[in-house]
mmCIF file of C-alpha atoms and ligand atoms in Angstrom:
data_model
loop_
_atom_site.group_PDB
_atom_site.id
_atom_site.type_symbol
_atom_site.label_atom_id
_atom_site.label_comp_id
_atom_site.label_asym_id
_atom_site.label_seq_id
_atom_site.Cartn_x
_atom_site.Cartn_y
_atom_site.Cartn_z
ATOM 1 C CA UNK I 1 39.233 1.038 -7.077
ATOM 2 C CA UNK I 2 35.623 2.109 -7.331
ATOM 3 C CA UNK I 3 32.715 0.684 -5.367
ATOM 4 C CA UNK I 4 29.183 1.463 -6.508
ATOM 5 C CA UNK I 5 25.731 0.747 -5.167
ATOM 6 C CA UNK I 6 23.712 -1.379 -7.556
ATOM 7 C CA UNK I 7 20.654 -2.558 -5.606
ATOM 8 C CA UNK I 8 19.192 -4.613 -8.393
ATOM 9 C CA UNK I 9 17.151 -7.786 -8.075
ATOM 10 C CA UNK I 10 18.959 -10.811 -9.448
ATOM 11 C CA UNK I 11 15.620 -12.081 -10.734
ATOM 12 C CA UNK I 12 14.569 -8.780 -12.343
ATOM 13 C CA UNK I 13 14.405 -10.236 -15.869
ATOM 14 C CA UNK I 14 12.175 -13.076 -14.766
ATOM 15 C CA UNK I 15 10.038 -10.692 -12.712
ATOM 16 C CA UNK I 16 9.415 -8.484 -15.742
ATOM 17 C CA UNK I 17 8.343 -11.469 -17.846
ATOM 18 C CA UNK I 18 6.095 -12.659 -15.016
ATOM 19 C CA UNK I 19 4.405 -9.253 -14.752
ATOM 20 C CA UNK I 20 3.716 -9.278 -18.473
ATOM 21 C CA UNK I 21 2.181 -12.754 -18.183
ATOM 22 C CA UNK I 22 0.138 -11.595 -15.194
ATOM 23 C CA UNK I 23 -1.386 -8.667 -17.066
ATOM 24 C CA UNK I 24 -2.259 -10.972 -19.972
ATOM 25 C CA UNK I 25 -4.012 -13.379 -17.605
ATOM 26 C CA UNK I 26 -5.843 -10.442 -16.003
ATOM 27 C CA UNK I 27 -7.250 -9.489 -19.411
ATOM 28 C CA UNK I 28 -8.442 -13.014 -20.172
ATOM 29 C CA UNK I 29 -9.653 -13.580 -16.623
ATOM 30 C CA UNK I 30 -7.595 -16.757 -16.373
ATOM 31 C CA UNK I 31 -6.832 -18.030 -12.881
ATOM 32 C CA UNK I 32 -3.285 -19.415 -12.825
ATOM 33 C CA UNK I 33 -1.912 -21.672 -10.116
ATOM 34 C CA UNK I 34 1.702 -22.813 -9.829
ATOM 35 C CA UNK I 35 1.971 -26.234 -8.165
ATOM 36 C CA UNK I 36 5.266 -27.046 -6.460
ATOM 37 C CA UNK I 37 6.272 -30.271 -4.718
ATOM 38 C CA UNK I 38 8.935 -32.947 -4.410
ATOM 39 C CA UNK I 39 9.067 -35.691 -7.035
ATOM 40 C CA UNK I 40 6.614 -38.450 -6.188
ATOM 41 C CA UNK I 41 4.226 -36.300 -4.168
ATOM 42 C CA UNK I 42 1.324 -37.377 -6.359
ATOM 43 C CA UNK I 43 1.023 -34.032 -8.126
ATOM 44 C CA UNK I 44 0.025 -35.413 -11.521
ATOM 45 C CA UNK I 45 -2.553 -37.747 -9.956
ATOM 46 C CA UNK I 46 -3.908 -34.776 -8.011
ATOM 47 C CA UNK I 47 -4.191 -32.793 -11.253
ATOM 48 C CA UNK I 48 -5.832 -35.703 -13.071
ATOM 49 C CA UNK I 49 -8.526 -35.741 -10.394
ATOM 50 C CA UNK I 50 -8.862 -31.952 -10.667
ATOM 51 C CA UNK I 51 -9.236 -32.166 -14.443
ATOM 52 C CA UNK I 52 -11.919 -34.854 -14.163
ATOM 53 C CA UNK I 53 -13.873 -32.904 -11.572
ATOM 54 C CA UNK I 54 -13.766 -29.486 -13.187
ATOM 55 C CA UNK I 55 -13.479 -30.044 -16.954
ATOM 56 C CA UNK I 56 -17.244 -29.877 -17.528
ATOM 57 C CA UNK I 57 -17.646 -26.671 -15.518
ATOM 58 C CA UNK I 58 -14.519 -24.731 -16.486
ATOM 59 C CA UNK I 59 -12.276 -24.277 -19.495
ATOM 60 C CA UNK I 60 -9.190 -25.911 -18.104
ATOM 61 C CA UNK I 61 -5.632 -26.397 -19.318
ATOM 62 C CA UNK I 62 -2.223 -27.403 -18.015
ATOM 63 C CA UNK I 63 1.456 -26.723 -18.505
ATOM 64 C CA UNK I 64 3.740 -29.466 -17.226
ATOM 65 C CA UNK I 65 7.358 -28.809 -16.453
ATOM 66 C CA UNK I 66 9.642 -31.802 -16.576
ATOM 67 C CA UNK I 67 13.332 -32.354 -17.033
ATOM 68 C CA UNK I 68 13.037 -34.860 -19.853
ATOM 69 C CA UNK I 69 9.721 -36.665 -20.441
ATOM 70 C CA UNK I 70 6.305 -35.970 -21.992
ATOM 71 C CA UNK I 71 4.574 -38.330 -19.597
ATOM 72 C CA UNK I 72 2.718 -35.858 -17.351
ATOM 73 C CA UNK I 73 1.116 -33.856 -20.153
ATOM 74 C CA UNK I 74 0.019 -37.122 -21.802
ATOM 75 C CA UNK I 75 -1.696 -38.170 -18.597
ATOM 76 C CA UNK I 76 -3.587 -34.879 -18.386
ATOM 77 C CA UNK I 77 -4.556 -34.920 -22.071
ATOM 78 C CA UNK I 78 -6.111 -38.324 -21.436
ATOM 79 C CA UNK I 79 -8.397 -36.521 -18.965
ATOM 80 C CA UNK I 80 -9.658 -34.443 -21.884
ATOM 81 C CA UNK I 81 -7.935 -31.138 -21.175
ATOM 82 C CA UNK I 82 -5.344 -29.373 -23.322
ATOM 83 C CA UNK I 83 -1.884 -29.793 -21.826
ATOM 84 C CA UNK I 84 1.587 -28.925 -22.983
ATOM 85 C CA UNK I 85 4.831 -30.311 -21.663
ATOM 86 C CA UNK I 86 7.721 -27.913 -21.144
ATOM 87 C CA UNK I 87 11.002 -29.800 -21.218
ATOM 88 C CA UNK I 88 13.526 -27.884 -19.164
ATOM 89 C CA UNK I 89 16.517 -29.823 -20.490
ATOM 90 C CA UNK I 90 17.978 -30.439 -17.070
ATOM 91 C CA UNK I 91 16.851 -27.284 -15.276
ATOM 92 C CA UNK I 92 15.181 -27.858 -11.937
ATOM 93 C CA UNK I 93 12.426 -25.240 -12.307
ATOM 94 C CA UNK I 94 10.221 -23.386 -14.780
ATOM 95 C CA UNK I 95 10.834 -19.705 -15.453
ATOM 96 C CA UNK I 96 8.520 -17.029 -16.834
ATOM 97 C CA UNK I 97 10.192 -16.972 -20.259
ATOM 98 C CA UNK I 98 9.468 -20.680 -20.724
ATOM 99 C CA UNK I 99 5.800 -20.051 -19.898
ATOM 100 C CA UNK I 100 5.655 -17.166 -22.412
ATOM 101 C CA UNK I 101 7.206 -19.322 -25.116
ATOM 102 C CA UNK I 102 4.911 -22.287 -24.443
ATOM 103 C CA UNK I 103 1.794 -20.082 -24.503
ATOM 104 C CA UNK I 104 2.908 -18.434 -27.763
ATOM 105 C CA UNK I 105 3.454 -21.827 -29.369
ATOM 106 C CA UNK I 106 -0.070 -22.866 -28.368
ATOM 107 C CA UNK I 107 -1.551 -19.848 -30.215
ATOM 108 C CA UNK I 108 -3.906 -18.853 -27.431
ATOM 109 C CA UNK I 109 -5.186 -22.380 -26.754
ATOM 110 C CA UNK I 110 -3.719 -22.241 -23.240
ATOM 111 C CA UNK I 111 -3.980 -18.530 -22.486
ATOM 112 C CA UNK I 112 -7.723 -17.918 -22.837
ATOM 113 C CA UNK I 113 -8.898 -20.380 -20.233
ATOM 114 C CA UNK I 114 -10.772 -20.142 -16.957
ATOM 115 C CA UNK I 115 -8.063 -22.040 -15.118
ATOM 116 C CA UNK I 116 -4.456 -22.782 -16.050
ATOM 117 C CA UNK I 117 -2.699 -25.346 -13.878
ATOM 118 C CA UNK I 118 1.087 -25.138 -13.981
ATOM 119 C CA UNK I 119 2.745 -28.313 -12.753
ATOM 120 C CA UNK I 120 6.262 -27.224 -11.890
ATOM 121 C CA UNK I 121 9.318 -29.484 -11.989
ATOM 122 C CA UNK I 122 9.399 -31.851 -8.993
ATOM 123 C CA UNK I 123 11.586 -29.916 -6.555
ATOM 124 C CA UNK I 124 10.700 -28.072 -3.349
ATOM 125 C CA UNK I 125 13.490 -25.496 -3.565
ATOM 126 C CA UNK I 126 14.409 -24.111 -6.987
ATOM 127 C CA UNK I 127 10.906 -23.402 -8.407
ATOM 128 C CA UNK I 128 10.158 -21.261 -5.355
ATOM 129 C CA UNK I 129 12.341 -18.429 -6.647
ATOM 130 C CA UNK I 130 10.637 -18.015 -10.010
ATOM 131 C CA UNK I 131 7.444 -15.998 -10.384
ATOM 132 C CA UNK I 132 5.489 -17.404 -13.341
ATOM 133 C CA UNK I 133 2.788 -14.737 -13.359
ATOM 134 C CA UNK I 134 0.555 -16.996 -11.295
ATOM 135 C CA UNK I 135 -2.211 -15.892 -8.943
ATOM 136 C CA UNK I 136 -0.821 -18.107 -6.230
ATOM 137 C CA UNK I 137 1.557 -20.941 -5.516
ATOM 138 C CA UNK I 138 0.389 -24.280 -4.145
ATOM 139 C CA UNK I 139 2.749 -26.512 -2.159
ATOM 140 C CA UNK I 140 1.968 -30.226 -2.184
ATOM 141 C CA UNK I 141 3.322 -32.559 0.454
ATOM 142 C CA UNK I 142 2.561 -36.272 0.552
ATOM 143 C CA UNK I 143 2.250 -38.117 3.834
ATOM 144 C CA UNK I 144 5.011 -40.525 2.737
ATOM 145 C CA UNK I 145 7.608 -37.726 2.665
ATOM 146 C CA UNK I 146 7.998 -37.061 6.379
ATOM 147 C CA UNK I 147 6.440 -34.492 8.686
ATOM 148 C CA UNK I 148 9.474 -32.187 9.000
ATOM 149 C CA UNK I 149 9.338 -30.806 5.464
ATOM 150 C CA UNK I 150 7.816 -27.341 6.111
ATOM 151 C CA UNK I 151 10.594 -26.261 8.497
ATOM 152 C CA UNK I 152 13.202 -27.938 6.299
ATOM 153 C CA UNK I 153 12.015 -26.058 3.208
ATOM 154 C CA UNK I 154 10.490 -22.894 4.703
ATOM 155 C CA UNK I 155 10.688 -20.785 1.538
ATOM 156 C CA UNK I 156 8.009 -22.634 -0.386
ATOM 157 C CA UNK I 157 5.685 -23.146 2.583
ATOM 158 C CA UNK I 158 5.974 -19.470 3.546
ATOM 159 C CA UNK I 159 5.095 -18.347 0.015
ATOM 160 C CA UNK I 160 2.440 -20.848 -1.046
ATOM 161 C CA UNK I 161 -1.077 -19.512 -0.489
ATOM 162 C CA UNK I 162 -2.261 -23.100 -0.229
ATOM 163 C CA UNK I 163 -0.573 -26.159 1.239
ATOM 164 C CA UNK I 164 -2.101 -29.467 0.160
ATOM 165 C CA UNK I 165 -1.298 -32.669 2.003
ATOM 166 C CA UNK I 166 -1.696 -35.530 -0.504
ATOM 167 C CA UNK I 167 -2.086 -39.332 -0.155
ATOM 168 C CA UNK I 168 -3.965 -38.900 3.139
ATOM 169 C CA UNK I 169 -5.428 -42.392 2.608
ATOM 170 C CA UNK I 170 -1.966 -43.698 3.594
ATOM 171 C CA UNK I 171 -1.928 -41.832 6.928
ATOM 172 C CA UNK I 172 -2.619 -44.962 8.956
ATOM 173 C CA UNK I 173 0.348 -46.754 7.372
ATOM 174 C CA UNK I 174 3.046 -44.108 7.851
ATOM 175 C CA UNK I 175 4.588 -42.076 10.647
ATOM 176 C CA UNK I 176 3.275 -38.658 9.758
ATOM 177 C CA UNK I 177 2.154 -36.203 12.410
ATOM 178 C CA UNK I 178 -0.480 -34.195 10.590
ATOM 179 C CA UNK I 179 -0.934 -31.802 13.517
ATOM 180 C CA UNK I 180 2.795 -31.024 13.582
ATOM 181 C CA UNK I 181 2.769 -30.302 9.862
ATOM 182 C CA UNK I 182 -0.271 -28.069 10.248
ATOM 183 C CA UNK I 183 1.511 -26.158 13.048
ATOM 184 C CA UNK I 184 4.691 -25.711 11.006
ATOM 185 C CA UNK I 185 2.763 -24.370 8.023
ATOM 186 C CA UNK I 186 0.714 -22.078 10.286
ATOM 187 C CA UNK I 187 3.913 -20.648 11.795
ATOM 188 C CA UNK I 188 5.398 -19.922 8.373
ATOM 189 C CA UNK I 189 2.190 -18.807 6.728
ATOM 190 C CA UNK I 190 -0.658 -17.946 9.125
ATOM 191 C CA UNK I 191 -3.009 -16.768 6.386
ATOM 192 C CA UNK I 192 -2.442 -19.740 4.060
ATOM 193 C CA UNK I 193 -5.017 -22.442 3.425
ATOM 194 C CA UNK I 194 -4.245 -25.986 4.570
ATOM 195 C CA UNK I 195 -5.991 -28.903 2.881
ATOM 196 C CA UNK I 196 -5.733 -32.623 3.573
ATOM 197 C CA UNK I 197 -6.594 -34.729 0.535
ATOM 198 C CA UNK I 198 -6.530 -38.100 -1.111
ATOM 199 C CA UNK I 199 -6.731 -38.195 -4.895
ATOM 200 C CA UNK I 200 -7.487 -41.911 -4.628
ATOM 201 C CA UNK I 201 -10.503 -41.740 -2.325
ATOM 202 C CA UNK I 202 -11.465 -38.170 -3.212
ATOM 203 C CA UNK I 203 -11.352 -37.121 0.443
ATOM 204 C CA UNK I 204 -10.786 -33.397 0.868
ATOM 205 C CA UNK I 205 -10.834 -32.749 -2.861
ATOM 206 C CA UNK I 206 -14.116 -30.799 -2.803
ATOM 207 C CA UNK I 207 -12.459 -28.139 -0.628
ATOM 208 C CA UNK I 208 -9.722 -27.794 -3.271
ATOM 209 C CA UNK I 209 -12.242 -27.435 -6.096
ATOM 210 C CA UNK I 210 -14.221 -24.861 -4.088
ATOM 211 C CA UNK I 211 -11.054 -22.914 -3.364
ATOM 212 C CA UNK I 212 -10.238 -22.763 -7.096
ATOM 213 C CA UNK I 213 -13.765 -21.729 -8.076
ATOM 214 C CA UNK I 214 -13.871 -19.054 -5.380
ATOM 215 C CA UNK I 215 -10.486 -17.688 -6.415
ATOM 216 C CA UNK I 216 -11.636 -17.546 -10.041
ATOM 217 C CA UNK I 217 -14.851 -15.739 -9.081
ATOM 218 C CA UNK I 218 -12.858 -13.310 -6.974
ATOM 219 C CA UNK I 219 -10.409 -12.614 -9.802
ATOM 220 C CA UNK I 220 -13.314 -11.835 -12.108
ATOM 221 C CA UNK I 221 -14.843 -9.477 -9.592
ATOM 222 C CA UNK I 222 -17.773 -11.676 -8.637
ATOM 223 C CA UNK I 223 -18.432 -12.232 -4.947
ATOM 224 C CA UNK I 224 -16.923 -15.484 -3.752
ATOM 225 C CA UNK I 225 -19.359 -18.349 -3.212
ATOM 226 C CA UNK I 226 -18.168 -18.848 0.311
ATOM 227 C CA UNK I 227 -15.464 -17.224 2.326
ATOM 228 C CA UNK I 228 -12.178 -19.064 2.185
ATOM 229 C CA UNK G 1 20.317 -26.543 -8.388
ATOM 230 C CA UNK G 2 19.299 -23.176 -9.817
ATOM 231 C CA UNK G 3 22.226 -21.296 -8.258
ATOM 232 C CA UNK G 4 24.223 -21.461 -11.518
ATOM 233 C CA UNK G 5 21.609 -19.426 -13.367
ATOM 234 C CA UNK G 6 21.328 -16.976 -10.485
ATOM 235 C CA UNK G 7 25.114 -16.552 -10.289
ATOM 236 C CA UNK G 8 25.227 -15.915 -14.041
ATOM 237 C CA UNK G 9 22.456 -13.290 -13.732
ATOM 238 C CA UNK G 10 24.184 -11.631 -10.767
ATOM 239 C CA UNK G 11 27.470 -11.543 -12.680
ATOM 240 C CA UNK G 12 25.810 -9.989 -15.746
ATOM 241 C CA UNK G 13 24.157 -7.301 -13.567
ATOM 242 C CA UNK G 14 27.485 -6.532 -11.876
ATOM 243 C CA UNK G 15 29.453 -6.468 -15.141
ATOM 244 C CA UNK G 16 26.883 -4.170 -16.780
ATOM 245 C CA UNK G 17 27.013 -1.825 -13.780
ATOM 246 C CA UNK G 18 30.810 -1.711 -13.911
ATOM 247 C CA UNK G 19 30.775 -1.173 -17.679
ATOM 248 C CA UNK G 20 28.393 1.754 -17.289
ATOM 249 C CA UNK G 21 31.024 3.429 -15.132
ATOM 250 C CA UNK G 22 33.936 2.600 -17.394
ATOM 251 C CA UNK G 23 35.205 0.057 -14.892
ATOM 252 C CA UNK G 24 37.881 -2.607 -15.373
ATOM 253 C CA UNK G 25 38.119 -5.989 -13.704
ATOM 254 C CA UNK G 26 35.624 -6.660 -10.909
ATOM 255 C CA UNK G 27 37.152 -7.215 -7.491
ATOM 256 C CA UNK G 28 34.033 -8.139 -5.560
ATOM 257 C CA UNK G 29 30.282 -8.341 -5.867
ATOM 258 C CA UNK G 30 28.095 -8.115 -2.794
ATOM 259 C CA UNK G 31 24.850 -10.042 -2.899
ATOM 260 C CA UNK G 32 22.074 -9.791 -0.319
ATOM 261 C CA UNK G 33 20.592 -13.263 0.170
ATOM 262 C CA UNK G 34 17.556 -13.813 2.351
ATOM 263 C CA UNK G 35 16.818 -16.906 4.374
ATOM 264 C CA UNK G 36 13.613 -17.459 2.361
ATOM 265 C CA UNK G 37 15.130 -16.848 -1.065
ATOM 266 C CA UNK G 38 15.434 -20.609 -1.693
ATOM 267 C CA UNK G 39 19.149 -20.109 -2.316
ATOM 268 C CA UNK G 40 21.943 -22.101 -0.710
ATOM 269 C CA UNK G 41 24.868 -19.669 -0.148
ATOM 270 C CA UNK G 42 27.478 -22.404 -0.423
ATOM 271 C CA UNK G 43 26.118 -23.616 -3.757
ATOM 272 C CA UNK G 44 25.974 -20.008 -4.906
ATOM 273 C CA UNK G 45 29.674 -19.679 -4.078
ATOM 274 C CA UNK G 46 30.566 -22.739 -6.174
ATOM 275 C CA UNK G 47 28.375 -21.504 -9.016
ATOM 276 C CA UNK G 48 30.010 -18.085 -8.847
ATOM 277 C CA UNK G 49 33.486 -19.597 -9.266
ATOM 278 C CA UNK G 50 32.280 -21.482 -12.329
ATOM 279 C CA UNK G 51 30.603 -18.429 -13.847
ATOM 280 C CA UNK G 52 33.525 -16.007 -13.524
ATOM 281 C CA UNK G 53 36.299 -18.450 -14.436
ATOM 282 C CA UNK G 54 37.544 -17.768 -17.930
ATOM 283 C CA UNK G 55 36.245 -14.184 -17.889
ATOM 284 C CA UNK G 56 38.360 -11.062 -17.297
ATOM 285 C CA UNK G 57 36.713 -11.042 -13.845
ATOM 286 C CA UNK G 58 38.018 -14.478 -12.880
ATOM 287 C CA UNK G 59 39.377 -13.135 -9.592
ATOM 288 C CA UNK G 60 36.096 -11.453 -8.584
ATOM 289 C CA UNK G 61 35.006 -12.459 -5.079
ATOM 290 C CA UNK G 62 31.385 -13.052 -4.178
ATOM 291 C CA UNK G 63 30.425 -11.566 -0.821
ATOM 292 C CA UNK G 64 27.119 -12.808 0.583
ATOM 293 C CA UNK G 65 25.203 -10.668 3.060
ATOM 294 C CA UNK G 66 22.818 -13.087 4.741
ATOM 295 C CA UNK G 67 19.439 -11.777 5.928
ATOM 296 C CA UNK G 68 17.327 -13.681 8.404
ATOM 297 C CA UNK G 69 13.560 -13.603 8.066
ATOM 298 C CA UNK G 70 11.798 -12.214 11.108
ATOM 299 C CA UNK G 71 8.490 -13.056 12.676
ATOM 300 C CA UNK G 72 6.339 -10.080 13.574
ATOM 301 C CA UNK G 73 3.308 -9.950 15.829
ATOM 302 C CA UNK G 74 0.500 -7.773 14.468
ATOM 303 C CA UNK G 75 -1.049 -7.393 17.930
ATOM 304 C CA UNK G 76 1.880 -6.245 20.072
ATOM 305 C CA UNK G 77 4.330 -5.317 17.326
ATOM 306 C CA UNK G 78 7.214 -7.189 18.865
ATOM 307 C CA UNK G 79 9.594 -8.997 16.604
ATOM 308 C CA UNK G 80 10.095 -12.344 18.232
ATOM 309 C CA UNK G 81 13.574 -13.802 18.589
ATOM 310 C CA UNK G 82 14.044 -17.310 17.366
ATOM 311 C CA UNK G 83 16.888 -19.745 16.888
ATOM 312 C CA UNK G 84 18.149 -20.262 13.321
ATOM 313 C CA UNK G 85 16.112 -22.919 11.525
ATOM 314 C CA UNK G 86 13.310 -22.797 14.052
ATOM 315 C CA UNK G 87 10.076 -20.927 13.721
ATOM 316 C CA UNK G 88 7.716 -19.796 16.422
ATOM 317 C CA UNK G 89 4.099 -20.825 16.284
ATOM 318 C CA UNK G 90 2.750 -17.946 18.406
ATOM 319 C CA UNK G 91 3.978 -14.648 19.828
ATOM 320 C CA UNK G 92 5.858 -15.351 23.080
ATOM 321 C CA UNK G 93 4.575 -12.073 24.551
ATOM 322 C CA UNK G 94 0.863 -11.980 23.760
ATOM 323 C CA UNK G 95 0.182 -15.397 22.232
ATOM 324 C CA UNK G 96 -1.159 -13.962 18.984
ATOM 325 C CA UNK G 97 -0.314 -15.296 15.503
ATOM 326 C CA UNK G 98 2.976 -14.195 13.958
ATOM 327 C CA UNK G 99 3.625 -13.182 10.375
ATOM 328 C CA UNK G 100 6.897 -13.871 8.575
ATOM 329 C CA UNK G 101 8.482 -10.734 7.161
ATOM 330 C CA UNK G 102 11.546 -10.254 4.988
ATOM 331 C CA UNK G 103 14.051 -12.950 4.207
ATOM 332 C CA UNK G 104 13.203 -13.135 0.509
ATOM 333 C CA UNK G 105 15.939 -10.768 -0.669
ATOM 334 C CA UNK G 106 18.105 -11.765 -3.603
ATOM 335 C CA UNK G 107 19.729 -8.544 -4.742
ATOM 336 C CA UNK G 108 23.035 -7.380 -6.153
ATOM 337 C CA UNK G 109 23.896 -4.735 -3.606
ATOM 338 C CA UNK G 110 27.231 -3.329 -4.764
ATOM 339 C CA UNK G 111 30.160 -3.912 -7.085
ATOM 340 C CA UNK G 112 33.804 -3.016 -6.548
ATOM 341 C CA UNK G 113 36.027 -2.811 -9.630
ATOM 342 C CA UNK G 114 39.350 -1.486 -10.858
ATOM 343 C CA UNK G 115 39.486 1.983 -12.383
ATOM 344 C CA UNK G 116 36.155 3.577 -13.189
ATOM 345 C CA UNK G 117 35.213 7.168 -13.888
ATOM 346 C CA UNK G 118 34.035 8.025 -10.394
HETATM 347 ZN ZN1 ZN Q 1 2.489 -10.264 20.408
#
């Protein structure tokens, strides 16, 4: 019997593809965000609002991961931005190879943008493991989901640079301790941003748009408009 | 459930490593899995059984080395103790903010196999 040291990352293949995507996005100066949440968190509605608010100022596009339907990309195209659906055929997450393939099939239409929004498959666990070459991950959590989620799913909240609470207009109708959620996220991720939003009323959305524009300016070497 | 894909990748890495050393059937593969790797060890075990069944390595065992994440205080340098599944908001010694370190490992650590040229 022989025992050998291997010390190899299980996700090495994905990591290599993600690095190649990342250097491509560095060349084009495209800010890429990877949005991760449970199903029903209001992610597509949040992105529709983002598209409406920013489409006149930025070249914007979206990739939408879904297990089986084209619905999300359709909704974003109706907001006047290019969007492509990636059907995962049952898989619970997007991986870097799927992003490469989708970008190649779009012939540059989605890789030479100011901002590429990647809407991951609705799932708080599996997408967390896969680097897509993004600048940062965003975790979305709706107030209807319960206020124990960050400690229940620490991996995503520890890794997301931004946590966005959605559907804040429903706060008065649900049991959701916003302070407790803020504390949990702060414990897992002290340097992360924490935003409370409502896509319906628009509350808190300006902070999200400013965060994106600052991150884009920073990526392109311009001084940020305001410190984050 | 992404553990099936991860188990398949881990198996391929292990099999390639054994092949490179002229190894026969794999006896065990040791995987380091961190608390923040977004992997459920039990699901990984089921997925592993499915992946190796029908291969010459059908009897290969998966050994999981679990790594807890730790919380470190930048101010006093202490690594704070915490109960599994709970996270501390502030350093119990100096009250400063804590950073989470480690816990995101997902690595094939070693492979044991029959024969081999070593
Ligand atoms: Zn301290």
